[in-house]
Coordinates of C-alpha atoms in Angstrom, one line a residue:
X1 CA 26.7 12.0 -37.6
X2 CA 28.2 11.5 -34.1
X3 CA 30.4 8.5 -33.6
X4 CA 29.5 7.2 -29.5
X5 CA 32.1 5.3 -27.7
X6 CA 30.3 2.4 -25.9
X7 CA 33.4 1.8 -24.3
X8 CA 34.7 4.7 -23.3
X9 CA 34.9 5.9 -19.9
X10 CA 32.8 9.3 -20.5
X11 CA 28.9 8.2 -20.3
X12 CA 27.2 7.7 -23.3
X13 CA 24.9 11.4 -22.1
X14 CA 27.7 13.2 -21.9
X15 CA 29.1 12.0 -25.5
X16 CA 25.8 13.4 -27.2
X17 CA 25.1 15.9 -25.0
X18 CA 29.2 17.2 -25.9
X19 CA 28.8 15.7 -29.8
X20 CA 25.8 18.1 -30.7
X21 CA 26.8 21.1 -28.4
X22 CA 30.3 21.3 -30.7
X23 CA 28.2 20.5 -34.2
X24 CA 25.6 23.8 -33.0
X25 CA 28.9 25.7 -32.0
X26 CA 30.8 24.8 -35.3
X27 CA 27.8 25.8 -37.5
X28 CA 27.1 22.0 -38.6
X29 CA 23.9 22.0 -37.1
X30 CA 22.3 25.6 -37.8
X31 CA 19.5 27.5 -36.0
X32 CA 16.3 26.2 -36.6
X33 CA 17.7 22.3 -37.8
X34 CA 15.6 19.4 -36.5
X35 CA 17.7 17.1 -35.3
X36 CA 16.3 13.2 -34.8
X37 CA 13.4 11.9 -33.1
X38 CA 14.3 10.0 -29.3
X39 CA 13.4 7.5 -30.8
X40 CA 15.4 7.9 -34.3
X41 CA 18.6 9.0 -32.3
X42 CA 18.4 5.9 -30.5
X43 CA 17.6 3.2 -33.3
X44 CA 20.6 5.2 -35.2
X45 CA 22.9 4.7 -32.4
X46 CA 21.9 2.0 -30.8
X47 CA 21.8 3.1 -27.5
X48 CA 18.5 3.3 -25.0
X49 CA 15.8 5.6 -25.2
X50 CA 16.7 7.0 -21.5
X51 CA 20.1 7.7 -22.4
X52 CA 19.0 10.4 -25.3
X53 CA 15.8 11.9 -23.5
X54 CA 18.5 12.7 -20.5
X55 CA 20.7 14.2 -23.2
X56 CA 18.1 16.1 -25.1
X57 CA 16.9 17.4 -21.6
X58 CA 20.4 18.7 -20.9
X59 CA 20.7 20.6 -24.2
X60 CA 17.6 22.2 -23.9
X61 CA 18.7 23.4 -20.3
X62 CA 21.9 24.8 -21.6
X63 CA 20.0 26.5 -24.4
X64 CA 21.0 24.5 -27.6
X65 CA 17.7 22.8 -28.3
X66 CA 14.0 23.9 -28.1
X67 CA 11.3 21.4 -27.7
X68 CA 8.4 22.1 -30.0
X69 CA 4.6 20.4 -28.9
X70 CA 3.6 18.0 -32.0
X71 CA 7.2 19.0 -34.0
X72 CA 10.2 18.2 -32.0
X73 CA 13.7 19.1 -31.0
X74 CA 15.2 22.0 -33.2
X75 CA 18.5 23.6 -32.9
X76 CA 17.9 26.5 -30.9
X77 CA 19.0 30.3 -31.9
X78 CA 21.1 31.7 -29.5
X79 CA 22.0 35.7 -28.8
X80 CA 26.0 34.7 -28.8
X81 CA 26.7 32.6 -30.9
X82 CA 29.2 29.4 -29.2
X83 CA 28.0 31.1 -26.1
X84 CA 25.0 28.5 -24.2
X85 CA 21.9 30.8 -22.9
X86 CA 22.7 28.5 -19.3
X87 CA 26.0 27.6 -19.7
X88 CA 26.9 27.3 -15.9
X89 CA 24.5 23.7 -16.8
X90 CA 26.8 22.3 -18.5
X91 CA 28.8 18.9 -18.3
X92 CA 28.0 15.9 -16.5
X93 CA 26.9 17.5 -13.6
X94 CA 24.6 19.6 -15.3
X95 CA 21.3 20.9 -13.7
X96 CA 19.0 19.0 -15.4
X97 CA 16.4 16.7 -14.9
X98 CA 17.9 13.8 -14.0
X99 CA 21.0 15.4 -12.5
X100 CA 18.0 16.5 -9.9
X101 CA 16.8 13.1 -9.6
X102 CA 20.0 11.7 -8.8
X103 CA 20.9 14.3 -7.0
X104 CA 17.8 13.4 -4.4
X105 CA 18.2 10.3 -4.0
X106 CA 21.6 9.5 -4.3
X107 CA 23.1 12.5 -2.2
X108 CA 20.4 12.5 0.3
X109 CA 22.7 13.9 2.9
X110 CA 23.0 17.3 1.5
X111 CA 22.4 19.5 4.7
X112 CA 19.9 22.2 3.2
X113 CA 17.4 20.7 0.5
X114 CA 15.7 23.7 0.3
X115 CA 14.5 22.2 -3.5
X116 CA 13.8 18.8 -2.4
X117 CA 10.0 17.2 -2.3
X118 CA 9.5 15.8 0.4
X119 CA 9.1 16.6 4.9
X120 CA 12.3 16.4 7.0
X121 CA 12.1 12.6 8.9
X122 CA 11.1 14.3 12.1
X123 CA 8.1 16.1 10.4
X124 CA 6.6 12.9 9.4
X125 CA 4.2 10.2 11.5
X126 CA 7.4 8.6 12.7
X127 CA 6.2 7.4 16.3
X128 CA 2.5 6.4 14.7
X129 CA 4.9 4.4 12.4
X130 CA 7.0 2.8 15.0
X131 CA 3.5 1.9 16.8
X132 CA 2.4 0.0 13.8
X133 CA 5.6 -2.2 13.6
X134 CA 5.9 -3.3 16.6
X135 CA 2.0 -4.5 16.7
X136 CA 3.2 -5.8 12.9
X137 CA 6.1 -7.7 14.8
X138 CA 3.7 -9.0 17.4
X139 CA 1.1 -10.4 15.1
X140 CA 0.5 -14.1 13.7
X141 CA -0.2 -12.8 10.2
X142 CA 1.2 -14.5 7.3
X143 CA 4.2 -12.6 6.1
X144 CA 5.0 -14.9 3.3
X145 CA 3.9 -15.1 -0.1
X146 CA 2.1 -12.5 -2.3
X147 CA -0.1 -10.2 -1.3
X148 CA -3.9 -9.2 -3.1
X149 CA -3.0 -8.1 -6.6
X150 CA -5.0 -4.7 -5.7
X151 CA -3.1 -4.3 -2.5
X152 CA -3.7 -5.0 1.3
X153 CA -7.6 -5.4 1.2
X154 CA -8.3 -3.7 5.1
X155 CA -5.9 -0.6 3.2
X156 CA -8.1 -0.3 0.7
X157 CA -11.6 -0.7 2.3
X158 CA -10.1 2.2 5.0
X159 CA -9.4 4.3 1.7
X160 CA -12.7 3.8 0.3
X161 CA -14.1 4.7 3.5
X162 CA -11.8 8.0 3.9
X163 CA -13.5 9.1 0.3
X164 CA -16.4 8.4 1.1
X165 CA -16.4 10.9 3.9
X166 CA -15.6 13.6 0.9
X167 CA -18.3 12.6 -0.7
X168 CA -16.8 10.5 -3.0
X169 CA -18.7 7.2 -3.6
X170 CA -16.2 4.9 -4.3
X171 CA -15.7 0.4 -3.7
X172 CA -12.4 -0.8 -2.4
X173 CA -12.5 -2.7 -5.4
X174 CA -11.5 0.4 -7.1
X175 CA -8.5 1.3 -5.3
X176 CA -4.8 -0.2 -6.5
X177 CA -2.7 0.3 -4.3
X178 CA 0.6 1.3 -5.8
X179 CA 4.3 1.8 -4.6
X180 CA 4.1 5.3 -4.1
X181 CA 2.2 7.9 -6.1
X182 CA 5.1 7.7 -8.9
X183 CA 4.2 4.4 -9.5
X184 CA 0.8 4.8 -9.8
X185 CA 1.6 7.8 -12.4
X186 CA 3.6 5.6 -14.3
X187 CA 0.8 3.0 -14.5
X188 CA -1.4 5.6 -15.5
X189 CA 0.7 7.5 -18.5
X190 CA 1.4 3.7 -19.9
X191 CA -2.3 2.7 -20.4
X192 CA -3.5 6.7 -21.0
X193 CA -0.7 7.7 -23.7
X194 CA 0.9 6.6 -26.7
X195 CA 4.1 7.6 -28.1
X196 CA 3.4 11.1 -29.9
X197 CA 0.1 11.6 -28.0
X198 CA -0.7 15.2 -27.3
X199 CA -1.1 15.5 -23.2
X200 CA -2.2 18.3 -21.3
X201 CA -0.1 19.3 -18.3
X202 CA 0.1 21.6 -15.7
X203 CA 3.0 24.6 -16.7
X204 CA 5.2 24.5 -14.4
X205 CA 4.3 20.8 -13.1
X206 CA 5.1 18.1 -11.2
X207 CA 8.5 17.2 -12.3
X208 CA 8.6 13.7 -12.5
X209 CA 5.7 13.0 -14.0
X210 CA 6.6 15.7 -17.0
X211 CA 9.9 13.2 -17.6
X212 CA 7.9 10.4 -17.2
X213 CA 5.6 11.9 -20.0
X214 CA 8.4 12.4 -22.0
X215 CA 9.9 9.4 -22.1
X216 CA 6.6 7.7 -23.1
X217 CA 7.3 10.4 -26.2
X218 CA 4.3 12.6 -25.7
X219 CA 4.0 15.9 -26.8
X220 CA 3.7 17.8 -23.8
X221 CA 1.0 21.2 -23.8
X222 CA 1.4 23.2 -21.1
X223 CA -1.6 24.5 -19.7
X224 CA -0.5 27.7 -17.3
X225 CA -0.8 27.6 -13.8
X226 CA -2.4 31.1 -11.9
X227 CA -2.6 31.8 -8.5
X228 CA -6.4 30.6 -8.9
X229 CA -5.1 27.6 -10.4
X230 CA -5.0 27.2 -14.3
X231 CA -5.1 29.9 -17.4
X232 CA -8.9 28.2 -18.2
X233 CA -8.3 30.4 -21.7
X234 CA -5.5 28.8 -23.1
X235 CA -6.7 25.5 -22.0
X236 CA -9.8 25.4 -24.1
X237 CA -7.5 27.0 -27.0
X238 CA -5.0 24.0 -26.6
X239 CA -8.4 21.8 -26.1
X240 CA -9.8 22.9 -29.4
X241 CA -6.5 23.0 -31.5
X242 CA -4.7 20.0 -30.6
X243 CA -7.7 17.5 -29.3
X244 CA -6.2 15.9 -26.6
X245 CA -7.5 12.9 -24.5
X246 CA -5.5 13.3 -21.4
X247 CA -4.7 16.0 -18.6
X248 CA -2.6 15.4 -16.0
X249 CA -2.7 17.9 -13.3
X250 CA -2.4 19.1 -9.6
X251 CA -5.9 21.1 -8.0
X252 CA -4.8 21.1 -4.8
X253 CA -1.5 22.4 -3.2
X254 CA 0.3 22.3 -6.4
X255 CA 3.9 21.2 -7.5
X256 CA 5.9 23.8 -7.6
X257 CA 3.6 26.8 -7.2
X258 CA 1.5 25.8 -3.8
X259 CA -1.4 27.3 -5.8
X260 CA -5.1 25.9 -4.8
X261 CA -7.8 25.7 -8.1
X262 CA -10.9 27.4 -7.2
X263 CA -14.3 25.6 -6.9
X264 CA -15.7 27.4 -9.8
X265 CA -12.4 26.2 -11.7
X266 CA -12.7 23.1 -10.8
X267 CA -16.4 22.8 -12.3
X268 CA -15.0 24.9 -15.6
X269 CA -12.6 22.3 -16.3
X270 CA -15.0 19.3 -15.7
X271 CA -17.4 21.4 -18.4
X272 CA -14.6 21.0 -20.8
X273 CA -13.3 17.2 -20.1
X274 CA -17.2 16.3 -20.7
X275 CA -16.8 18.8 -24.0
X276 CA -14.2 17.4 -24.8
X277 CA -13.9 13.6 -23.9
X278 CA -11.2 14.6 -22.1
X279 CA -10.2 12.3 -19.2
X280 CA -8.2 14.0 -16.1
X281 CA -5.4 12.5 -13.8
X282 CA -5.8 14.1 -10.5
X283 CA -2.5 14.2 -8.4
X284 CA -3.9 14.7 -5.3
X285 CA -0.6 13.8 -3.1
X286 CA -0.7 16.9 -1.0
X287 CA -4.6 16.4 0.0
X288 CA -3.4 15.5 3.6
X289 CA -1.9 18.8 3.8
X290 CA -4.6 20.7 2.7
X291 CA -6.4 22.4 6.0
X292 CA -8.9 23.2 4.2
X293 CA -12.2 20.9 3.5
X294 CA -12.5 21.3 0.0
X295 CA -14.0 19.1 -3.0
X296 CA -11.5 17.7 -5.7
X297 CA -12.6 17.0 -9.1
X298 CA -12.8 13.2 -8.0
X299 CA -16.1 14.5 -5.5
X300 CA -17.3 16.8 -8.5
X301 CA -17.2 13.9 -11.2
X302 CA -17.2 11.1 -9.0
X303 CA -14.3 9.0 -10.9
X304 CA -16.2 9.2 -14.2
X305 CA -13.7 11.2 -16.1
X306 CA -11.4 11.4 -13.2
X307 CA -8.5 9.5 -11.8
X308 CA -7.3 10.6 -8.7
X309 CA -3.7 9.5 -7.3
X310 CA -2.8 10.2 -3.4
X311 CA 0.3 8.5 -1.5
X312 CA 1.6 8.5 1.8
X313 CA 4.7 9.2 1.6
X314 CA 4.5 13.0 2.6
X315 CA 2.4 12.7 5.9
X316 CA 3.3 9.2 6.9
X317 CA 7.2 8.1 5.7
X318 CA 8.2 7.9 2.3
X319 CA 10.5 4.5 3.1
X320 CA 6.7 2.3 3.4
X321 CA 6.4 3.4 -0.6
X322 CA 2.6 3.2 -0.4
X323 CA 0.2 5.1 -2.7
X324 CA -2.9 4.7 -4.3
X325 CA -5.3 5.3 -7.0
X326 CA -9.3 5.5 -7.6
X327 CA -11.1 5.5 -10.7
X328 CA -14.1 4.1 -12.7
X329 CA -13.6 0.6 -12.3
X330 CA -12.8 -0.7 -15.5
X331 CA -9.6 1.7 -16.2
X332 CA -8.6 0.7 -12.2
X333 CA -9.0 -3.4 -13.7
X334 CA -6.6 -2.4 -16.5
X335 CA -4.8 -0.3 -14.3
X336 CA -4.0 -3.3 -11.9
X337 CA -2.7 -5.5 -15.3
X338 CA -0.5 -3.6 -16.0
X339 CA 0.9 -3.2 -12.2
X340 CA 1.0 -6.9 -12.0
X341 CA 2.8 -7.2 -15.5
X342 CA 5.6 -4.5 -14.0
X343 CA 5.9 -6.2 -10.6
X344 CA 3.5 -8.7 -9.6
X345 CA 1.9 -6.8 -6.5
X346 CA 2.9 -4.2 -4.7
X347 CA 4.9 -4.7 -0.7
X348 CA 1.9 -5.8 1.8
X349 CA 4.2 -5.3 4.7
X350 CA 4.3 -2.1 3.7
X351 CA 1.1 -1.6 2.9
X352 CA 0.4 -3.4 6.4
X353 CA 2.7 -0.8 8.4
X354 CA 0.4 2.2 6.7
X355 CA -3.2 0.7 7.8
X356 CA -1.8 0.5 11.2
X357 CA -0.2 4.1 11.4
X358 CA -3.6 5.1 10.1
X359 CA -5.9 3.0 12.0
X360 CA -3.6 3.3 15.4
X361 CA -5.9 6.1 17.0
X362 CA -3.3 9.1 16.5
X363 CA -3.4 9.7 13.2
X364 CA -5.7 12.9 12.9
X365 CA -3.8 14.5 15.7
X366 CA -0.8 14.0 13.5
X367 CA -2.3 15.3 10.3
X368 CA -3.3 18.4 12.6
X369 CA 0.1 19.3 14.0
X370 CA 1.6 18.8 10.4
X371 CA -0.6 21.5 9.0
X372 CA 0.0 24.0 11.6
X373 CA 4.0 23.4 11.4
X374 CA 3.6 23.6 7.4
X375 CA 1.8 27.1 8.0
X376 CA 4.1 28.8 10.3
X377 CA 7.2 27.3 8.1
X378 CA 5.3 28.8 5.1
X379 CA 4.9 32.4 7.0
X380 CA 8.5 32.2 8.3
X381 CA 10.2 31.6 4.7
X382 CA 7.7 34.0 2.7
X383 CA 8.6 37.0 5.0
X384 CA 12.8 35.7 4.9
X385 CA 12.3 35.9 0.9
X386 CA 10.3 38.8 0.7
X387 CA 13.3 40.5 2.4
X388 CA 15.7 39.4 -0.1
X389 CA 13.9 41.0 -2.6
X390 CA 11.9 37.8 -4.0
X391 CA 8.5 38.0 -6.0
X392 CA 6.0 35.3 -4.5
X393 CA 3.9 34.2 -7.2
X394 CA 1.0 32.5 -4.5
X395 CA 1.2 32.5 -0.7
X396 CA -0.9 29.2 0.2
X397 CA 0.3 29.5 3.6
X398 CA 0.0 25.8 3.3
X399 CA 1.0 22.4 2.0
X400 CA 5.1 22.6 1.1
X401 CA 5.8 24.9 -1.4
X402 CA 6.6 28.7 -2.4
X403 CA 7.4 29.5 -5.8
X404 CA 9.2 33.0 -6.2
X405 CA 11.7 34.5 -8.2
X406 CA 14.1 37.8 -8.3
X407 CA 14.9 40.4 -10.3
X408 CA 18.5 40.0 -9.7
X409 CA 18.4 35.8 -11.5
X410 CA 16.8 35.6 -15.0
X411 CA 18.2 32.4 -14.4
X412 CA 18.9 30.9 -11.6
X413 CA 20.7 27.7 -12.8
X414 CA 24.4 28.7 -12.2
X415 CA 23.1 30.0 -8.6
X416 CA 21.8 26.3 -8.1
X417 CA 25.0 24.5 -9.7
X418 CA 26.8 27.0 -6.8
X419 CA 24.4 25.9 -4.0
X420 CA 24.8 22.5 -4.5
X421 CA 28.4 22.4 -4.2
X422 CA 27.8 24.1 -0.7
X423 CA 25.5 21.3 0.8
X424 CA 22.4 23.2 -0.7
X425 CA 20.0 21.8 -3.1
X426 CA 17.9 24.5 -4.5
X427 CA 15.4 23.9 -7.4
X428 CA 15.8 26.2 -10.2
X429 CA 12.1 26.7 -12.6
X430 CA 12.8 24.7 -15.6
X431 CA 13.2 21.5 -14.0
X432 CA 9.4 22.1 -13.5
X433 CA 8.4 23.5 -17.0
X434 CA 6.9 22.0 -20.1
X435 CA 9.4 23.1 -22.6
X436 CA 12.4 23.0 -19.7
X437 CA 12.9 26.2 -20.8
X438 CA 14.7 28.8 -18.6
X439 CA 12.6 30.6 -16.2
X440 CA 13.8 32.8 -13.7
X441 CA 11.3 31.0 -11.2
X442 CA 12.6 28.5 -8.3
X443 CA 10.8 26.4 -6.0
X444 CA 11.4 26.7 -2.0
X445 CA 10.0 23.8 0.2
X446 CA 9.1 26.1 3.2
X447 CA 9.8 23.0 5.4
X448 CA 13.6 22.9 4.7
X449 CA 14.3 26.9 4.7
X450 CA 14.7 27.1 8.0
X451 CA 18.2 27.3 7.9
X452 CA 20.4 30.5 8.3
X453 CA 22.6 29.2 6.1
X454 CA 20.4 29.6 3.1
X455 CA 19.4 32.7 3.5
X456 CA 23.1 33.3 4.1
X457 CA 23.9 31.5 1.1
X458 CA 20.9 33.7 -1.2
X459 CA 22.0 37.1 0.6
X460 CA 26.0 36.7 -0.6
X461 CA 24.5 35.7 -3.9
X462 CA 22.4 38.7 -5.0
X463 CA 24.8 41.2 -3.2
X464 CA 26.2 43.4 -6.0
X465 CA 29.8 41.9 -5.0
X466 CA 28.0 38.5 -5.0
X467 CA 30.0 37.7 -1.9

């Protein structure tokens, strides 16, 4: 039993993460123990539920703990014993999950965020923006007050419209409007899952949503992601043995792999959700990207089954914080409960700012120029990591991403914990896996890797000397 110091100066993490990592090194906790529920742990201690899914997180990146779909955390067995599988994690600055969040957000002025999600400012639709605020600034409209519970009604009815020119038929009275995509994937694991749930994901995913999953105490089942987009074999396996009611996943431009589902795919899995009464949460953020015209399982089911999730914050700014979501209209009604139980309604100037930037005349030609930057960043990194001796698991030659790995890391988490003391923020593969196991996989956003000083950085790293 671990004795926490509320009062001490070393965070409560760092106390369990330190507390359990000396019990597994002493023998008191033994290769293949379960140790307590989240939930359990917490109750026991009396300390939040965050606290201990950041510290179970941490120990299964430094290789003391496994996490088991529908059984739990066990102690993990270890080649050396005392010895961590990813040692260089360890501590409070550990690579982990929400290390990396913090990481973003708090230390955004790390020079080279090679591992980072989003565009560089001057990549983004700053002028269209800068248009739309000083026409905001100009106008007589009422600032004050609260805005439509759904969102800025002209937003939403330019949404609808946008949809329906890919042939999905949808009302603006089924769009929310949400602050950013992450909250509308918050909205949608709180009314979709239950604590213990089984949930299909994409493996490796979309970071933040797999935490977010987590939290909510789901049992995560990774579905694996191919160049083509997903492993359809093992997801009917996982379909048929665990019965699951939920799949949240990326089609389009996926998070971390860039990889694009297939047409035929994307009917496959449809076949299955109606099999299956399975319902789908399609993260479409990167849509904008895409310069390809191409159906999404929101054209193919036509928000039946489907819930589809887009934002702005990658082609317009993410400082406005808008994003959306579309579905049948009684899960959007519930949907927009629980947003207003959370936070009322969602920023109309915001929301204001973005139907100008979209509606200001420029905005295509914007979208355009993006694309063709993204695809010559995308050729330019995947020929600078091919040199190096990387392994490219997709080339999309669009949207933001290249996922690749080398012969020379089986895992690269000390090689990020070195980056980021050098003003580098790489993002090492099990940040983005189901089981945050290691993987010797890393995610490049092409858009930030055009630096010498990360290819500098990689070449000293995988030289025999290492220097």
């Amino acid at each position: 039993m671990l004795s926490l110091q509320p009062t001490s100066a070393t965070p409560l993490v760092t106390q369990i993460v330190e507390g359990l990592a000396a019990q597994i090194d002493e023998g008191a906790l033994r290769a293949g123990t379960k140790v307590p529920s989240i939930r359990q742990f917490a109750h026991a201690h009396q300390v939040s539920v965050f606290t201990v899914v950041e510290a179970y997180d941490r120990l299964v990146a430094q290789g003391y703990l496994v996490s088991r779909p529908h059984s739990g955390f066990f102690v993990r067995k270890r080649a050396t014993p005392g010895t961590p599988v990813a040692a260089a994690a360890s501590g409070p600055q550990g690579f982990d999950s929400m290390w990396y969040l913090r990481k973003i957000f708090e230390h955004r002025h790390l020079g080279i965020k090679a591992g980072c999600g989003w565009l560089p400012g001057d990549w983004l639709f700053e002028d269209g923006l800068r248009r739309a605020l000083r026409h905001l600034a100009a106008d007589d409209a009422d600032l004050g007050g609260y805005g439509d519970p759904k969102g800025y009604p002209p937003l939403r009815q330019h949404i609808a419209e946008a949809f329906a020119e890919q042939e999905v038929q949808v009302h603006p009275g089924q769009v929310l409007l949400t602050q950013g995509s992450s909250q509308a994937l918050d909205l949608a694991v709180r009314r979709l899952v239950r604590p213990g749930d089984a949930v299909l994901v994409d493996d490796p995913g979309y970071a933040n949503l797999l935490f977010a999953l987590r939290y909510q105490g789901a049992q995560l089942l990774g579905v694996p992601r191919t160049p083509q987009g997903w492993d359809l074999a093992a997801l009917e396996s996982l379909l048929t043995a665990h019965r699951p009611k939920v799949f949240f996943t990326q089609p389009r431009l996926h998070s971390p792999t860039g990889s694009v589902a297939s047409l035929a795919q994307l009917h496959r899995v449809l076949q299955l959700a109606e099999k299956h009464d399975l319902t789908i949460v399609e993260n479409d953020i990167y849509a904008d990207l895409d310069p390809e015209p191409r159906p999404s399982l929101a054209s193919l089911d036509q928000l039946s089954r489907v819930l589809t999730i887009g934002s702005y914050s990658k082609t317009i700014s993410p400082n406005i914080r808008v994003g959306f979501l579309l579905g049948h209209p009684d899960l959007v009604e519930d949907l927009a409960q629980l947003k207003m139980i959370s936070g009322l309604t969602s920023a109309e100037f915001g929301e204001r700012l973005a139907h100008g930037a979209l509606t200001e005349g420029r905005w295509r030609k914007h979208l355009k120029a993006l694309r063709e930057r993204l695809a010559g960043a995308h050729q330019q990194a995947a020929q600078r990591l091919v040199d190096l001796g990387f392994e490219l698991f997709h080339e999309p030659k669009a949207g933001m991403f290249l996922w690749a790995r080398h012969p020379a890391l089986p895992d690269p988490v000390a090689l990020s914990n070195e980056a980021a003391e050098q003003d580098i923020m790489l993002g090492p593969g099990h940040l983005f896996m189901a089981d945050l196991q290691p993987t010797p996989w890393m995610r490049f956003n092409v858009a930030f890797c055009g630096d010498e000083r990360l290819f500098g950085f990689l070449a000293r790293a995988l030289s025999p000397a290492g220097s």
